[in-house]
CSV table of C-alpha atoms in Angstrom, one decimal:
chain,number,residue,atom,x,y,z
A,80,MET,CA,-35.3,-8.0,15.9
A,81,HIS,CA,-36.8,-6.8,12.6
A,82,MET,CA,-34.5,-5.8,9.7
A,83,ILE,CA,-33.6,-2.1,9.8
A,84,ARG,CA,-34.6,-0.4,6.6
A,85,ALA,CA,-32.1,2.3,5.6
A,86,ALA,CA,-32.1,5.0,2.9
A,87,VAL,CA,-28.9,6.6,1.6
A,88,ALA,CA,-29.2,10.1,0.1
A,89,GLY,CA,-26.2,11.1,-2.0
A,90,ALA,CA,-25.6,7.5,-3.1
A,91,SER,CA,-23.7,8.6,-6.2
A,92,GLY,CA,-20.8,10.2,-4.3
A,93,TYR,CA,-17.8,8.7,-2.5
A,94,ALA,CA,-19.3,8.8,1.0
A,95,GLY,CA,-22.6,7.5,-0.3
A,96,GLY,CA,-21.0,4.6,-2.1
A,97,GLU,CA,-18.9,3.7,0.9
A,98,LEU,CA,-22.1,3.7,3.1
A,99,LEU,CA,-23.7,1.3,0.7
A,100,ARG,CA,-20.7,-1.0,0.7
A,101,LEU,CA,-20.7,-1.2,4.5
A,102,LEU,CA,-24.5,-1.5,4.8
A,103,LEU,CA,-24.5,-4.5,2.3
A,104,ALA,CA,-22.4,-6.4,4.9
A,105,HIS,CA,-24.5,-5.4,7.9
A,106,PRO,CA,-26.5,-8.3,9.3
A,107,ASP,CA,-29.4,-6.2,10.5
A,108,VAL,CA,-29.9,-3.8,7.6
A,109,GLU,CA,-31.8,-3.9,4.4
A,110,ILE,CA,-31.2,-1.1,1.9
A,111,GLY,CA,-34.2,0.9,0.8
A,112,THR,CA,-34.1,4.1,-1.2
A,113,VAL,CA,-30.9,5.2,-2.8
A,114,SER,CA,-31.0,8.7,-4.1
A,115,ALA,CA,-29.0,11.4,-5.7
A,116,GLY,CA,-29.3,15.0,-7.0
A,117,GLY,CA,-28.2,15.5,-10.6
A,118,ASN,CA,-27.7,11.8,-11.1
A,119,ALA,CA,-31.3,10.8,-10.3
A,120,GLY,CA,-32.7,8.4,-12.9
A,121,THR,CA,-29.3,6.7,-13.4
A,122,ARG,CA,-28.5,3.1,-12.7
A,123,LEU,CA,-26.3,2.9,-9.6
A,124,GLY,CA,-24.0,0.5,-11.4
A,125,GLU,CA,-23.0,3.1,-13.9
A,126,LEU,CA,-21.7,5.3,-11.1
A,127,GLN,CA,-20.7,2.8,-8.4
A,128,PRO,CA,-19.7,-0.3,-10.4
A,129,HIS,CA,-18.1,-1.9,-7.4
A,130,LEU,CA,-21.5,-2.3,-5.7
A,131,LEU,CA,-22.6,-5.3,-7.8
A,132,PRO,CA,-25.6,-6.4,-5.6
A,133,LEU,CA,-27.1,-2.9,-6.1
A,134,ALA,CA,-26.0,-2.3,-9.7
A,135,ASP,CA,-29.6,-2.4,-11.1
A,136,ARG,CA,-31.0,0.0,-8.6
A,137,VAL,CA,-32.1,3.3,-10.2
A,138,LEU,CA,-31.2,6.4,-8.2
A,139,ALA,CA,-34.3,8.3,-7.0
A,140,GLU,CA,-34.5,12.0,-6.5
A,141,THR,CA,-33.5,13.2,-3.0
A,142,THR,CA,-36.8,14.3,-1.7
A,143,VAL,CA,-38.5,13.9,1.7
A,144,GLU,CA,-41.2,11.8,0.2
A,145,ASN,CA,-38.6,9.3,-1.2
A,146,LEU,CA,-36.7,9.2,2.1
A,147,ALA,CA,-39.7,8.8,4.4
A,148,GLY,CA,-40.8,5.4,5.7
A,149,HIS,CA,-37.3,4.2,6.6
A,150,ASP,CA,-35.9,3.5,10.0
A,151,VAL,CA,-32.6,5.2,9.2
A,152,VAL,CA,-31.8,7.9,6.7
A,153,PHE,CA,-28.2,8.6,5.9
A,154,LEU,CA,-27.5,12.0,4.4
A,155,ALA,CA,-24.3,12.0,2.3
A,156,LEU,CA,-25.0,15.4,0.8
A,157,PRO,CA,-22.9,18.6,0.2
A,158,HIS,CA,-22.6,20.9,3.2
A,159,GLY,CA,-25.7,23.1,3.6
A,160,HIS,CA,-28.1,20.6,2.0
A,161,SER,CA,-28.9,18.3,4.9
A,162,ALA,CA,-30.6,20.6,7.4
A,163,GLU,CA,-33.7,21.4,5.3
A,164,ILE,CA,-34.4,17.7,4.5
A,165,ALA,CA,-33.7,16.5,8.1
A,166,ALA,CA,-36.1,19.1,9.5
A,167,GLN,CA,-38.9,17.4,7.6
A,168,LEU,CA,-38.2,13.9,8.6
A,169,GLY,CA,-40.1,12.5,11.6
A,170,GLU,CA,-38.6,12.5,15.1
A,171,ASP,CA,-39.0,8.7,15.1
A,172,VAL,CA,-36.5,8.3,12.2
A,173,LEU,CA,-32.8,8.1,12.9
A,174,VAL,CA,-31.2,10.7,10.7
A,175,VAL,CA,-27.4,10.4,10.3
A,176,ASP,CA,-25.9,13.5,8.6
A,177,CYS,CA,-22.5,12.9,7.0
A,178,GLY,CA,-22.2,16.6,6.2
A,179,ALA,CA,-21.2,19.5,8.4
A,180,ASP,CA,-24.7,21.1,8.9
A,181,HIS,CA,-25.1,20.0,12.5
A,182,ARG,CA,-21.5,19.6,13.7
A,183,LEU,CA,-20.7,23.1,15.0
A,184,ALA,CA,-22.3,24.4,18.2
A,185,ASP,CA,-21.2,28.0,17.7
A,186,ALA,CA,-23.4,30.0,15.2
A,187,ASP,CA,-20.6,32.4,14.5
A,188,ASP,CA,-18.2,29.6,13.6
A,189,TRP,CA,-20.8,28.2,11.2
A,190,GLU,CA,-21.4,31.5,9.5
A,191,LYS,CA,-17.6,32.2,9.3
A,192,TRP,CA,-16.6,28.8,7.9
A,193,TYR,CA,-19.7,27.7,5.9
A,194,GLY,CA,-22.1,30.6,5.5
A,195,GLY,CA,-25.8,30.6,5.6
A,196,PRO,CA,-28.1,30.1,8.6
A,197,HIS,CA,-26.8,28.0,11.5
A,198,SER,CA,-28.6,24.7,12.3
A,199,PRO,CA,-28.7,23.3,15.8
A,200,ASN,CA,-25.9,21.0,16.5
A,201,TRP,CA,-26.7,17.3,17.0
A,202,PRO,CA,-25.1,14.6,19.1
A,203,TYR,CA,-21.6,14.3,17.7
A,204,GLY,CA,-20.6,11.0,16.2
A,205,LEU,CA,-17.2,10.3,17.7
A,206,PRO,CA,-18.0,7.8,20.5
A,207,GLU,CA,-14.4,7.4,21.5
A,208,LEU,CA,-14.3,11.0,22.9
A,209,PRO,CA,-15.3,11.5,26.6
A,210,GLY,CA,-19.0,11.2,26.9
A,211,GLY,CA,-19.4,10.4,23.2
A,212,ARG,CA,-21.3,7.1,23.5
A,213,ASP,CA,-23.7,8.4,26.2
A,214,ALA,CA,-24.8,11.2,23.8
A,215,LEU,CA,-25.5,8.7,21.0
A,216,ARG,CA,-27.5,6.1,22.8
A,217,GLY,CA,-31.1,6.3,21.9
A,218,THR,CA,-30.7,9.5,19.9
A,219,ARG,CA,-32.6,10.1,16.6
A,220,ARG,CA,-30.2,12.6,15.2
A,221,VAL,CA,-26.4,12.2,14.6
A,222,ALA,CA,-23.8,14.6,13.2
A,223,VAL,CA,-21.0,12.5,11.7
A,224,PRO,CA,-17.6,14.1,12.3
A,225,GLY,CA,-15.3,15.4,9.5
A,226,CYS,CA,-12.4,13.1,8.5
A,227,TYR,CA,-9.6,15.4,9.7
A,228,PRO,CA,-11.3,16.1,13.0
A,229,THR,CA,-11.8,12.3,13.6
A,230,VAL,CA,-8.1,11.4,13.3
A,231,SER,CA,-6.8,14.6,14.9
A,232,SER,CA,-9.1,14.5,17.9
A,233,LEU,CA,-8.4,10.9,18.6
A,234,ALA,CA,-4.7,11.5,18.3
A,235,LEU,CA,-4.6,14.4,20.8
A,236,ALA,CA,-7.5,14.1,23.2
A,237,PRO,CA,-5.9,11.6,25.6
A,238,ALA,CA,-2.8,13.7,26.2
A,239,LEU,CA,-4.8,16.9,26.7
A,240,VAL,CA,-7.3,15.3,29.0
A,241,ALA,CA,-4.4,13.9,31.1
A,242,GLY,CA,-2.7,17.3,31.3
A,243,LEU,CA,0.4,15.8,29.6
A,244,VAL,CA,0.7,18.7,27.1
A,245,GLU,CA,-0.1,22.4,26.8
A,246,ARG,CA,-3.4,23.5,25.2
A,247,GLU,CA,-1.9,24.6,21.9
A,248,VAL,CA,-1.5,21.9,19.3
A,249,VAL,CA,-0.1,21.7,15.8
A,250,ILE,CA,-1.5,19.3,13.2
A,251,THR,CA,-0.2,18.5,9.7
A,252,ALA,CA,-2.4,15.9,8.0
A,253,VAL,CA,-1.8,14.3,4.6
A,254,SER,CA,-5.0,13.2,2.8
A,255,GLY,CA,-6.0,11.5,-0.4
A,256,THR,CA,-8.1,13.1,-3.1
A,257,SER,CA,-11.4,11.4,-2.3
A,258,GLY,CA,-11.8,13.8,0.6
A,259,ALA,CA,-12.6,16.6,-1.8
A,260,GLY,CA,-15.6,14.6,-3.1
A,261,LYS,CA,-16.5,13.2,-6.6
A,262,SER,CA,-17.3,16.4,-8.4
A,263,PRO,CA,-14.7,17.2,-11.2
A,264,LYS,CA,-12.1,19.7,-10.1
A,265,PRO,CA,-9.2,20.8,-12.2
A,266,HIS,CA,-6.6,20.6,-9.4
A,267,LEU,CA,-7.6,17.0,-8.7
A,268,LEU,CA,-7.0,15.7,-12.2
A,269,GLY,CA,-4.6,12.8,-12.3
A,270,SER,CA,-2.0,14.8,-14.2
A,271,GLU,CA,-2.1,17.5,-11.4
A,272,VAL,CA,-1.8,15.3,-8.4
A,273,MET,CA,0.4,12.3,-9.5
A,274,GLY,CA,3.9,12.7,-8.3
A,275,SER,CA,3.1,15.9,-6.4
A,276,LEU,CA,2.2,17.1,-2.9
A,277,SER,CA,0.4,20.4,-2.2
A,278,VAL,CA,-0.8,22.3,0.8
A,279,TYR,CA,-4.2,24.0,1.0
A,280,GLY,CA,-6.3,25.8,3.6
A,281,VAL,CA,-3.0,27.1,5.1
A,282,GLY,CA,-2.9,29.5,8.1
A,283,GLY,CA,-6.0,28.3,9.8
A,284,ALA,CA,-8.1,28.6,6.7
A,285,HIS,CA,-9.5,25.0,6.6
A,286,ARG,CA,-13.1,24.5,7.6
A,287,HIS,CA,-12.3,21.6,9.9
A,288,THR,CA,-10.2,23.8,12.1
A,289,PRO,CA,-13.1,25.0,14.4
A,290,GLU,CA,-14.4,21.4,14.6
A,291,ILE,CA,-11.1,20.1,15.8
A,292,ALA,CA,-10.9,22.9,18.4
A,293,GLN,CA,-14.5,22.3,19.5
A,294,ASN,CA,-13.8,18.6,20.0
A,295,LEU,CA,-10.6,19.1,22.0
A,296,SER,CA,-12.0,22.0,24.0
A,297,HIS,CA,-15.1,20.0,24.9
A,298,ALA,CA,-13.1,17.0,25.9
A,299,THR,CA,-10.8,19.0,28.2
A,300,GLY,CA,-13.2,21.6,29.6
A,301,GLY,CA,-11.3,24.6,28.3
A,302,PRO,CA,-10.1,26.3,25.2
A,303,VAL,CA,-7.5,24.6,23.0
A,304,ALA,CA,-5.8,26.5,20.2
A,305,VAL,CA,-5.3,24.5,17.0
A,306,SER,CA,-2.9,25.2,14.1
A,307,PHE,CA,-3.9,22.9,11.3
A,308,THR,CA,-2.3,22.4,7.9
A,309,PRO,CA,-3.8,19.9,5.4
A,310,VAL,CA,-1.7,18.4,2.6
A,311,LEU,CA,-3.1,16.8,-0.6
A,312,ALA,CA,-1.3,13.6,-1.6
A,313,PRO,CA,-1.5,11.5,-4.8
A,314,LEU,CA,-3.5,8.6,-3.3
A,315,PRO,CA,-7.3,8.0,-3.5
A,316,ARG,CA,-8.1,7.5,0.2
A,317,GLY,CA,-6.5,7.7,3.6
A,318,ILE,CA,-5.2,10.3,6.1
A,319,LEU,CA,-2.0,10.4,8.0
A,320,ALA,CA,-2.0,13.1,10.7
A,321,SER,CA,1.2,14.2,12.5
A,322,CYS,CA,0.1,15.9,15.7
A,323,SER,CA,2.3,17.6,18.3
A,324,ALA,CA,2.1,19.7,21.4
A,325,ALA,CA,4.5,21.1,24.0
A,326,LEU,CA,4.9,19.0,27.1
A,327,ALA,CA,3.2,20.6,30.2
A,328,ALA,CA,5.6,22.6,32.3
A,329,ASP,CA,5.5,20.0,35.2
A,330,VAL,CA,6.2,17.0,32.9
A,331,ASP,CA,9.8,15.6,32.9
A,332,PRO,CA,10.8,15.0,29.3
A,333,ALA,CA,13.0,12.0,30.4
A,334,GLY,CA,9.9,10.1,31.5
A,335,ALA,CA,7.4,11.6,29.2
A,336,ALA,CA,7.5,8.8,26.6
A,337,ASP,CA,6.5,6.1,29.2
A,338,ALA,CA,3.9,8.4,30.7
A,339,ALA,CA,2.4,9.1,27.3
A,340,ARG,CA,2.2,5.5,26.4
A,341,ALA,CA,0.4,4.7,29.7
A,342,VAL,CA,-2.1,7.5,29.0
A,343,TYR,CA,-2.9,6.2,25.5
A,344,GLU,CA,-3.0,2.5,26.6
A,345,LYS,CA,-5.6,3.4,29.2
A,346,ALA,CA,-7.6,5.7,27.0
A,347,TYR,CA,-8.1,3.2,24.2
A,348,ALA,CA,-7.7,-0.2,25.9
A,349,ASP,CA,-11.4,-1.1,25.4
A,350,GLU,CA,-12.0,0.7,22.1
A,351,PRO,CA,-12.8,-1.7,19.3
A,352,PHE,CA,-11.6,0.6,16.5
A,353,VAL,CA,-8.7,2.7,18.0
A,354,HIS,CA,-5.4,0.9,18.4
A,355,LEU,CA,-2.1,2.0,19.9
A,356,LEU,CA,0.6,0.2,18.0
A,357,PRO,CA,3.4,-1.6,19.7
A,358,VAL,CA,6.5,0.4,20.4
A,359,GLY,CA,8.6,0.9,17.3
A,360,GLN,CA,5.7,0.3,14.8
A,361,TRP,CA,4.4,3.3,13.0
A,362,PRO,CA,1.0,3.7,11.4
A,363,THR,CA,0.5,3.6,7.6
A,364,THR,CA,-2.6,4.5,5.6
A,365,GLY,CA,-2.4,1.3,3.6
A,366,ALA,CA,-2.9,-0.8,6.8
A,367,VAL,CA,-6.4,0.7,7.4
A,368,LEU,CA,-7.6,0.9,3.8
A,369,GLY,CA,-11.3,-0.1,3.8
A,370,SER,CA,-11.5,-0.6,7.5
A,371,ASN,CA,-13.1,1.2,10.4
A,372,ALA,CA,-9.8,1.3,12.3
A,373,VAL,CA,-7.7,4.1,13.6
A,374,THR,CA,-4.1,3.2,14.4
A,375,LEU,CA,-1.7,5.5,16.2
A,376,GLN,CA,1.8,5.8,17.8
A,377,VAL,CA,3.2,8.2,20.4
A,378,ALA,CA,6.7,9.5,20.8
A,379,VAL,CA,8.4,12.3,22.7
A,380,ASP,CA,10.9,14.7,21.2
A,381,VAL,CA,13.0,15.2,24.4
A,382,ALA,CA,15.1,18.1,23.0
A,383,ALA,CA,12.1,20.0,21.8
A,384,ARG,CA,9.9,19.1,24.8
A,385,ARG,CA,7.1,18.0,22.5
A,386,LEU,CA,4.8,15.0,22.3
A,387,VAL,CA,4.3,13.7,18.8
A,388,VAL,CA,1.4,11.5,17.8
A,389,ALA,CA,1.0,9.9,14.4
A,390,ALA,CA,-2.4,8.5,13.5
A,391,VAL,CA,-4.0,7.1,10.4
A,392,VAL,CA,-7.6,6.6,9.2
A,393,ASP,CA,-9.4,5.7,6.0
A,394,ASN,CA,-11.2,9.0,5.4
A,395,LEU,CA,-14.2,7.3,3.7
A,396,ALA,CA,-14.5,4.5,6.3
A,397,LYS,CA,-14.0,5.6,10.0
A,398,GLY,CA,-13.5,9.1,8.6
A,399,THR,CA,-17.1,9.2,7.3
A,400,ALA,CA,-19.3,6.2,6.3
A,401,GLY,CA,-17.9,3.8,8.9
A,402,ALA,CA,-18.5,6.4,11.6
A,403,ALA,CA,-22.0,6.8,10.4
A,404,VAL,CA,-22.7,3.1,10.6
A,405,GLN,CA,-21.0,2.9,14.0
A,406,CYS,CA,-23.2,5.7,15.3
A,407,MET,CA,-26.3,4.0,13.9
A,408,ASN,CA,-25.4,0.8,15.8
A,409,ILE,CA,-25.0,2.7,19.1
A,410,ALA,CA,-28.2,4.8,18.6
A,411,LEU,CA,-30.3,1.7,17.9
A,412,GLY,CA,-28.7,-0.5,20.5
A,413,LEU,CA,-27.0,-2.9,18.1
A,414,PRO,CA,-23.6,-4.3,18.6
A,415,GLU,CA,-21.3,-1.4,17.9
A,416,THR,CA,-19.0,-3.3,15.6
A,417,ALA,CA,-21.8,-4.8,13.4
A,418,GLY,CA,-21.1,-4.5,9.7
A,419,LEU,CA,-17.8,-2.7,10.3
A,420,PRO,CA,-14.5,-4.3,9.2
A,421,LEU,CA,-11.4,-4.2,11.4
A,422,THR,CA,-9.2,-5.6,8.7
A,423,GLY,CA,-7.7,-3.5,5.9
A,424,VAL,CA,-7.1,-4.4,2.3
A,425,ALA,CA,-3.5,-5.2,1.4
A,426,PRO,CA,-1.4,-4.8,-0.6
């Protein structure tokens, strides 16, 4: 098979840099154009010094002309900037959008949460959800999920699909600062975040809420209500999501823990990147740092009649760039795990 030539737009940002890190290790990919907006004309090594093999590359402008002629184009651009470029790339090109432009099926949801005209939704890049892989095979357009929806959906979908819990879920997810992007923001200064936790997007105000609800509702064939609270933590990358839902009325709390474990073991037994931990071991963000893995654990609060699922993900790897590479592999018929590490970086 010939080497796949890939372009990365938005290469100066966190997601773009992580894409390049993973693509450098991919056995079937050669990296073509790397582009940026305001950083065009700058050496990549000045902005992504960890990418030594690409340090002398000069960032091109993000234009259709510079991105054309590749087998795959990854768009790691701010929300609202991908659709116009993608519409001008040929249907023979695999376009993988790491932004939100093509994630939401409902136009009203898009206008409410993001604003501007709604773009058609594309095959959704979370293959571990029911029917996910089938939608990605052979496609030439992929919408990469948001990081919070990735970990939350994988944490809750098996229990909802099995009818183990009611269709109202509560999610509290703690995330590192890289999820907000690389642009300077006063509230993300080191002196603001070090030694402090803060909530944001409270009361159903975070943009990922409708995406989580869309995923869980699609997986289960009916509406799922989502209460989502994100928490900013003083770490660069990683998400820990604590997800819970009331046990279904016909589920005996005394046997629910064993039932839940059986459900999750079956759901993820053959998944290369989603791992249910042994009983008594709880997930940590440090264990998945730099990897494409999601680890999770389930428990039942018998007194409260609630299932609790804790799950972790590296928001820049499986939460964004790793998912993009995984979807490329599926769409092009490559081994799904190609170029994607299962091992984290520790300590």
